[in-house]
Short mmCIF file of C-alpha atoms in Angstrom, two decimals:
data_model
loop_
_atom_site.label_atom_id
_atom_site.label_comp_id
_atom_site.label_asym_id
_atom_site.label_seq_id
_atom_site.Cartn_x
_atom_site.Cartn_y
_atom_site.Cartn_z
CA MET A 1375 3.23 -23.37 -1.45
CA LYS A 1376 2.12 -20.81 -3.98
CA MET A 1377 -1.37 -21.60 -5.27
CA LYS A 1378 -1.40 -19.20 -8.20
CA ARG A 1379 1.02 -16.88 -9.93
CA ILE A 1380 -0.80 -15.58 -12.95
CA LEU A 1381 2.10 -14.36 -15.06
CA THR A 1382 5.73 -15.36 -15.33
CA PHE A 1383 7.14 -12.08 -16.56
CA PRO A 1384 6.87 -8.59 -15.09
CA LEU A 1385 6.04 -0.39 -13.96
CA VAL A 1386 5.69 1.08 -10.82
CA PHE A 1387 4.33 2.75 -10.19
CA ILE A 1388 -15.96 -9.10 -7.16
CA LEU A 1389 -17.00 -11.50 -6.07
CA ILE A 1390 -20.76 -11.99 -6.96
CA VAL A 1391 -22.57 -13.49 -4.01
CA SER A 1392 -26.19 -13.95 -2.97
CA ILE A 1393 -25.58 -13.45 0.74
CA ASN A 1394 -24.44 -10.49 2.80
CA LEU A 1395 -20.81 -10.67 3.90
CA SER A 1396 -19.93 -9.16 7.27
CA GLY A 1397 -18.18 -5.81 7.35
CA CYS A 1398 -18.77 -4.69 3.74
CA SER A 1399 -21.53 -4.67 1.19
CA ASN A 1400 -21.02 -6.04 -2.33
CA GLN A 1401 -22.31 -4.69 -5.61
CA THR A 1402 -23.61 -6.32 -8.78
CA ASN A 1403 -21.52 -6.61 -11.95
CA ALA A 1404 -18.57 -7.30 -9.72
CA THR A 1405 -15.29 -8.97 -10.55
CA ASP A 1406 -15.34 -12.67 -9.72
CA TYR A 1407 -12.57 -13.34 -7.21
CA SER A 1408 -13.31 -17.05 -7.12
CA ASP A 1409 -11.51 -17.01 -10.49
CA ASN A 1410 -7.78 -17.43 -9.86
CA SER A 1411 -6.94 -15.38 -12.95
CA ASN A 1412 -8.11 -12.28 -11.02
CA TRP A 1413 -5.35 -12.70 -8.46
CA VAL A 1414 -1.69 -11.77 -8.80
CA TYR A 1415 -0.90 -13.96 -5.78
CA PHE A 1416 -3.20 -16.27 -3.86
CA GLU A 1417 -1.18 -18.34 -1.42
CA THR A 1418 -3.08 -20.86 0.66
CA ASP A 1419 -0.39 -23.07 2.18
CA THR A 1420 -0.21 -22.34 5.91
CA THR A 1421 3.04 -24.22 6.57
CA ASP A 1422 5.35 -22.08 8.73
CA LYS A 1423 3.34 -18.95 7.94
CA SER A 1424 2.15 -17.00 10.96
CA ALA A 1425 0.12 -14.26 9.25
CA ASP A 1426 -1.56 -13.20 6.01
CA VAL A 1427 -0.61 -10.20 3.89
CA PHE A 1428 -3.33 -8.57 1.77
CA PHE A 1429 -1.49 -6.35 -0.72
CA VAL A 1430 -2.99 -3.66 -2.98
CA CYS A 1431 -0.83 -2.69 -5.94
CA PRO A 1432 0.15 0.93 -6.69
CA THR A 1433 -0.81 2.66 -9.93
CA VAL A 1434 0.60 1.05 -13.05
CA TYR A 1435 -2.14 2.09 -15.49
CA PHE A 1436 -1.73 5.38 -17.35
CA GLY A 1437 -5.24 5.68 -18.73
CA SER A 1438 -6.29 7.38 -21.97
CA ASP A 1439 -8.71 10.01 -23.26
CA ASP A 1440 -11.62 7.59 -23.00
CA SER A 1441 -10.39 5.16 -20.36
CA TYR A 1442 -10.01 5.88 -16.64
CA ASN A 1443 -9.98 2.43 -15.07
CA MET A 1444 -7.78 -0.49 -15.98
CA GLU A 1445 -9.53 -3.39 -17.68
CA LEU A 1446 -8.78 -6.81 -16.27
CA THR A 1447 -8.43 -8.10 -19.82
CA ASP A 1448 -5.46 -5.77 -20.42
CA GLU A 1449 -2.63 -8.29 -20.30
CA ASP A 1450 0.13 -5.71 -20.83
CA THR A 1451 -0.97 -3.69 -17.80
CA LYS A 1452 -1.45 -6.88 -15.81
CA ALA A 1453 2.19 -7.73 -16.51
CA ASN A 1454 3.19 -4.34 -15.08
CA PHE A 1455 0.81 -5.01 -12.18
CA LEU A 1456 2.68 -8.20 -11.36
CA GLY A 1457 6.01 -6.41 -11.66
CA ALA A 1458 5.03 -3.61 -9.31
CA THR A 1459 3.76 -6.14 -6.79
CA ASN A 1460 7.01 -8.11 -6.97
CA MET A 1461 9.04 -4.97 -6.33
CA GLU A 1462 7.59 -4.73 -2.80
CA LYS A 1463 6.63 -8.31 -2.00
CA GLU A 1464 9.77 -9.32 -0.11
CA ILE A 1465 9.36 -6.49 2.37
CA TYR A 1466 6.18 -8.04 3.69
CA ASP A 1467 5.94 -11.77 3.02
CA ARG A 1468 8.86 -13.37 4.86
CA ASP A 1469 6.62 -14.99 7.46
CA SER A 1470 3.23 -14.59 5.78
CA ARG A 1471 1.01 -15.92 3.06
CA PHE A 1472 0.55 -13.34 0.31
CA PHE A 1473 -2.74 -12.32 -1.32
CA ALA A 1474 -2.77 -9.65 -4.03
CA PRO A 1475 -5.75 -9.09 -6.33
CA TYR A 1476 -5.86 -7.55 -9.75
CA TYR A 1477 -8.35 -4.69 -9.59
CA ARG A 1478 -9.74 -2.03 -11.92
CA GLN A 1479 -7.44 0.62 -10.57
CA VAL A 1480 -7.68 4.20 -11.79
CA GLY A 1481 -5.19 5.50 -14.32
CA LEU A 1482 -2.72 8.28 -13.69
CA ASN A 1483 -4.97 10.50 -15.82
CA VAL A 1484 -7.59 10.43 -13.04
CA TYR A 1485 -5.18 12.17 -10.68
CA SER A 1486 -5.05 15.13 -13.06
CA MET A 1487 -8.77 15.72 -12.38
CA GLU A 1488 -10.31 17.81 -9.64
CA ILE A 1489 -10.69 15.78 -6.46
CA CYS A 1490 -14.50 15.72 -6.71
CA ASP A 1491 -14.31 14.31 -10.25
CA ARG A 1492 -12.02 11.42 -9.32
CA GLU A 1493 -14.35 9.64 -6.96
CA GLN A 1494 -16.59 7.91 -9.52
CA TYR A 1495 -13.53 6.11 -10.90
CA LEU A 1496 -11.97 5.45 -7.51
CA GLU A 1497 -15.24 3.82 -6.44
CA ILE A 1498 -14.87 1.28 -9.24
CA ALA A 1499 -11.35 0.49 -8.08
CA PHE A 1500 -12.43 0.18 -4.46
CA ASP A 1501 -15.38 -2.06 -5.28
CA ASP A 1502 -12.88 -4.57 -6.63
CA VAL A 1503 -10.47 -4.26 -3.71
CA LYS A 1504 -13.28 -4.55 -1.19
CA ASN A 1505 -14.76 -7.63 -2.82
CA ALA A 1506 -11.37 -9.26 -3.24
CA PHE A 1507 -10.70 -8.74 0.45
CA GLU A 1508 -14.10 -10.20 1.38
CA TYR A 1509 -13.50 -13.24 -0.82
CA TYR A 1510 -10.13 -13.83 0.81
CA TYR A 1511 -11.53 -13.25 4.30
CA GLU A 1512 -14.53 -15.54 3.94
CA ASN A 1513 -12.71 -18.34 2.14
CA CYS A 1514 -9.09 -18.30 3.31
CA ASN A 1515 -8.52 -16.30 6.47
CA ASP A 1516 -9.90 -18.66 9.11
CA GLY A 1517 -9.16 -16.22 11.93
CA ARG A 1518 -5.53 -15.62 11.02
CA PRO A 1519 -3.81 -12.27 11.76
CA ILE A 1520 -3.71 -9.81 8.87
CA VAL A 1521 -1.22 -7.27 7.53
CA LEU A 1522 -2.81 -4.83 5.08
CA VAL A 1523 -0.35 -3.30 2.63
CA GLY A 1524 -0.69 -0.65 -0.05
CA PHE A 1525 1.49 1.96 -1.67
CA SER A 1526 0.20 5.11 -3.40
CA GLN A 1527 -3.25 4.28 -4.87
CA GLY A 1528 -2.95 1.00 -3.03
CA ALA A 1529 -2.54 2.89 0.26
CA ASP A 1530 -5.70 4.88 -0.46
CA MET A 1531 -7.51 1.59 -1.06
CA CYS A 1532 -6.22 0.14 2.22
CA ILE A 1533 -7.41 3.14 4.22
CA ARG A 1534 -10.82 2.75 2.56
CA LEU A 1535 -10.80 -0.91 3.57
CA MET A 1536 -10.06 0.09 7.14
CA LYS A 1537 -12.98 2.54 7.11
CA GLU A 1538 -15.54 0.17 5.61
CA CYS A 1539 -14.44 -3.36 6.44
CA PHE A 1540 -12.86 -3.12 9.89
CA THR A 1541 -15.78 -1.68 11.83
CA ASP A 1542 -16.29 -4.84 13.90
CA GLU A 1543 -14.11 -5.78 16.85
CA LYS A 1544 -13.23 -9.22 15.52
CA ARG A 1545 -11.49 -7.85 12.45
CA GLN A 1546 -9.85 -5.06 14.40
CA ASN A 1547 -8.38 -7.67 16.72
CA GLN A 1548 -6.99 -9.60 13.76
CA LEU A 1549 -5.12 -6.61 12.33
CA ILE A 1550 -1.38 -6.63 12.93
CA ALA A 1551 -0.88 -3.39 11.02
CA CYS A 1552 -1.88 -1.48 7.92
CA TYR A 1553 1.09 -0.18 5.91
CA ALA A 1554 -0.54 2.63 3.90
CA ILE A 1555 2.56 4.32 2.52
CA GLY A 1556 2.53 7.16 0.02
CA TRP A 1557 -0.93 8.48 0.86
CA SER A 1558 -2.23 10.95 3.42
CA ILE A 1559 -4.34 10.23 6.46
CA THR A 1560 -5.49 13.05 8.70
CA GLU A 1561 -6.25 13.40 12.38
CA GLU A 1562 -9.82 14.30 11.39
CA GLU A 1563 -10.21 10.91 9.72
CA THR A 1564 -9.03 9.07 12.82
CA ARG A 1565 -11.63 10.95 14.88
CA GLU A 1566 -14.40 10.11 12.41
CA TYR A 1567 -13.39 6.45 12.15
CA PRO A 1568 -12.35 5.10 15.58
CA GLN A 1569 -10.89 1.94 14.01
CA LEU A 1570 -8.21 4.08 12.36
CA LYS A 1571 -5.49 4.10 14.97
CA PHE A 1572 -2.21 5.62 13.89
CA ALA A 1573 1.07 4.06 14.94
CA GLU A 1574 2.88 5.63 17.88
CA GLY A 1575 6.02 3.52 17.93
CA GLU A 1576 7.96 0.61 16.50
CA SER A 1577 5.91 -2.30 17.76
CA ASP A 1578 2.31 -1.29 18.43
CA THR A 1579 -0.29 -3.35 16.59
CA GLY A 1580 -3.71 -2.75 15.07
CA VAL A 1581 -2.33 0.52 13.72
CA ILE A 1582 -1.69 2.39 10.48
CA ILE A 1583 1.86 3.11 9.32
CA SER A 1584 2.14 5.90 6.77
CA PHE A 1585 4.54 8.54 5.49
CA ASN A 1586 5.09 10.68 2.38
CA SER A 1587 8.70 11.41 1.41
CA GLU A 1588 9.78 14.75 -0.01
CA ALA A 1589 12.65 17.24 -0.15
CA GLU A 1590 12.87 19.94 2.48
CA ASN A 1591 11.71 22.73 0.12
CA ILE A 1592 8.45 21.05 -0.97
CA ASP A 1593 5.22 22.53 0.41
CA ASP A 1594 2.60 21.03 -1.92
CA SER A 1595 1.99 17.66 -3.57
CA LEU A 1596 -0.74 15.44 -4.97
CA THR A 1597 -0.73 13.21 -1.91
CA VAL A 1598 -0.41 16.03 0.64
CA PRO A 1599 -1.86 19.24 -0.83
CA LYS A 1600 -0.73 22.57 0.57
CA GLY A 1601 -2.70 23.41 3.70
CA THR A 1602 -3.18 19.74 4.60
CA LYS A 1603 -1.45 18.07 7.51
CA THR A 1604 -1.06 14.32 7.31
CA LEU A 1605 -0.14 11.93 10.07
CA ALA A 1606 3.23 10.23 9.72
CA ILE A 1607 5.70 7.98 11.43
CA ASN A 1608 9.41 8.11 10.69
CA PRO A 1609 10.57 4.68 9.41
CA LEU A 1610 14.11 5.30 10.67
CA ASN A 1611 13.42 6.02 14.35
CA TRP A 1612 9.70 5.11 14.56
CA LYS A 1613 8.82 8.44 16.12
CA THR A 1614 5.86 10.63 15.20
CA ASP A 1615 7.47 13.95 16.15
CA SER A 1616 10.09 16.01 14.34
CA THR A 1617 13.09 14.26 15.90
CA ILE A 1618 15.78 14.05 13.23
CA ALA A 1619 16.84 10.52 12.32
CA ASP A 1620 20.42 10.33 11.07
CA LYS A 1621 21.19 8.34 7.94
CA SER A 1622 23.16 5.90 10.09
CA LEU A 1623 19.76 4.51 11.14
CA ASN A 1624 18.93 3.61 7.54
CA LEU A 1625 19.44 -0.15 7.33
CA GLY A 1626 19.39 -0.20 3.55
CA ALA A 1627 17.73 1.46 0.58
CA CYS A 1628 16.90 -1.22 -1.97
CA PHE A 1629 16.01 -0.81 -5.60
CA THR A 1630 14.24 -3.80 -7.12
CA ASP A 1631 13.26 -5.08 -10.55
CA TYR A 1632 9.96 -6.55 -11.74
CA ASP A 1633 10.94 -10.00 -10.52
CA GLY A 1634 11.56 -8.63 -7.03
CA ASN A 1635 15.34 -8.95 -7.28
CA ILE A 1636 17.35 -6.28 -5.49
CA THR A 1637 19.44 -4.69 -8.22
CA LYS A 1638 21.10 -2.11 -5.96
CA GLU A 1639 21.35 -1.70 -2.20
CA ILE A 1640 22.79 1.35 -0.41
CA ASN A 1641 23.33 1.37 3.33
CA ASN A 1642 22.86 4.64 5.23
CA LEU A 1643 21.57 6.43 2.13
CA THR A 1644 19.39 9.03 3.76
CA GLY A 1645 18.19 10.47 7.03
CA ALA A 1646 14.70 11.88 7.61
CA TYR A 1647 12.49 13.91 9.92
CA ILE A 1648 8.78 14.74 10.08
CA ASP A 1649 7.77 18.25 9.11
CA ASP A 1650 5.78 19.94 11.91
CA VAL A 1651 3.53 21.82 9.48
CA ARG A 1652 2.80 19.32 6.70
CA GLY A 1653 3.34 16.06 8.54
CA THR A 1654 5.39 14.84 5.60
CA LEU A 1655 8.67 12.97 5.86
CA LYS A 1656 11.49 15.33 4.93
CA VAL A 1657 14.32 13.32 3.41
CA THR A 1658 17.90 14.51 3.86
CA ASP A 1659 21.22 13.56 2.26
CA VAL A 1660 19.83 13.03 -1.28
CA THR A 1661 18.89 15.48 -4.04
CA PRO A 1662 16.08 15.67 -6.62
CA GLU A 1663 18.73 15.48 -9.32
CA GLU A 1664 19.82 12.08 -8.04
CA TYR A 1665 16.25 10.87 -7.52
CA PRO A 1666 13.85 12.72 -9.86
CA ALA A 1667 10.10 12.46 -9.42
CA GLY A 1668 9.74 10.36 -12.55
CA LEU A 1669 6.06 11.19 -13.17
CA ASP A 1670 4.47 14.36 -14.56
CA ILE A 1671 1.97 14.51 -11.71
CA PHE A 1672 4.84 15.14 -9.26
CA GLU A 1673 7.49 17.85 -9.30
CA ASP A 1674 11.09 16.96 -8.63
CA GLY A 1675 11.71 16.89 -4.91
CA ILE A 1676 8.64 14.76 -4.27
CA TYR A 1677 10.16 11.36 -3.55
CA HIS A 1678 6.89 9.47 -3.90
CA LEU A 1679 8.34 6.73 -6.09
CA TYR A 1680 11.04 6.09 -3.50
CA ASP A 1681 8.84 5.91 -0.39
CA TYR A 1682 9.46 2.23 0.20
CA GLN A 1683 12.74 1.95 -1.71
CA PHE A 1684 14.58 4.50 0.48
CA PHE A 1685 13.51 2.64 3.63
CA TYR A 1686 13.23 -0.93 2.35
CA ARG A 1687 15.25 -2.74 5.04
CA ASN A 1688 13.74 -0.69 7.89
CA LEU A 1689 10.25 -1.55 6.70
CA GLN A 1690 11.16 -5.20 6.24
CA LYS A 1691 12.47 -5.41 9.80
CA ASN A 1692 9.47 -3.54 11.18
CA VAL A 1693 6.97 -5.95 9.67
CA GLN A 1694 8.66 -8.78 11.55
CA THR A 1695 8.78 -6.69 14.74
CA ARG A 1696 5.03 -6.03 14.63
CA ILE A 1697 4.18 -9.65 13.82
CA ALA A 1698 6.26 -10.77 16.81
CA ALA A 1699 4.62 -8.16 19.03
CA TYR A 1700 1.17 -9.33 17.93
CA GLN A 1701 2.03 -12.95 18.66
CA SER A 1702 3.29 -12.08 22.13
CA ASN A 1703 0.13 -10.23 23.13
#
């Protein structure tokens, strides 16, 4: 049973405590996650639910000349926040309770800054995500297995959660998988943070699943700058090498509305392979004209907005595969 759905209408795109919570520190002036109005979804009914999903929404806030983080009193942006969450929700929540906090995410204008200038605003966003996760974990988790999910900015936040909040063995053992799609993660990061284990196949658990979709001619993007090599797994064949996956392996690209309804589904839309140099997912069989970037921070040919839409059914099936694998261990 759904405990709280804050809004009833749908853009894609901290808890204040006096004790120390394990795994992460908390900061003052934090968002109060005991207040249900600070959650998009907060589902507590455990009936027939074998896992918990903690979902971090992608960027829906544009920002302005004097505003770089979304305010939690901004009801218009919160409506978009709900819509963007709904667009992905059904991929992940078929057999799981769903927890998704509102947080003071950074606006798109922050991504136009130099990398070193972004961090002060990203820290505000992460403080909220971290404290929301700790509130959920301390009050609702009760030892249940966890699927972390984030797309774009949400993926960045999930990787940060993995770095800061999954340092202890107990939490690592509870992790089914972290779907951090649309953001880069490097081999250097996995060496620095041993708890960051990248997926190697279709059913391994306690791992990170990530990829960044782009056309074959692209050699630079916001999420994977030129000269960077990200880790990736191909959602069509679940390989981490450059083996080409034919479009026949694509179980269904799904395009959803703000209520989560699938408005269009295309079977076998696109194939894909991992680029040996960039580590990005090169998408075949579609063109930038058919699927434009849609945002000024990306050039056409960067299929960032379609990362989960192109591979919707494959991702949906894989979540269930990993949950089953976790339960059988």
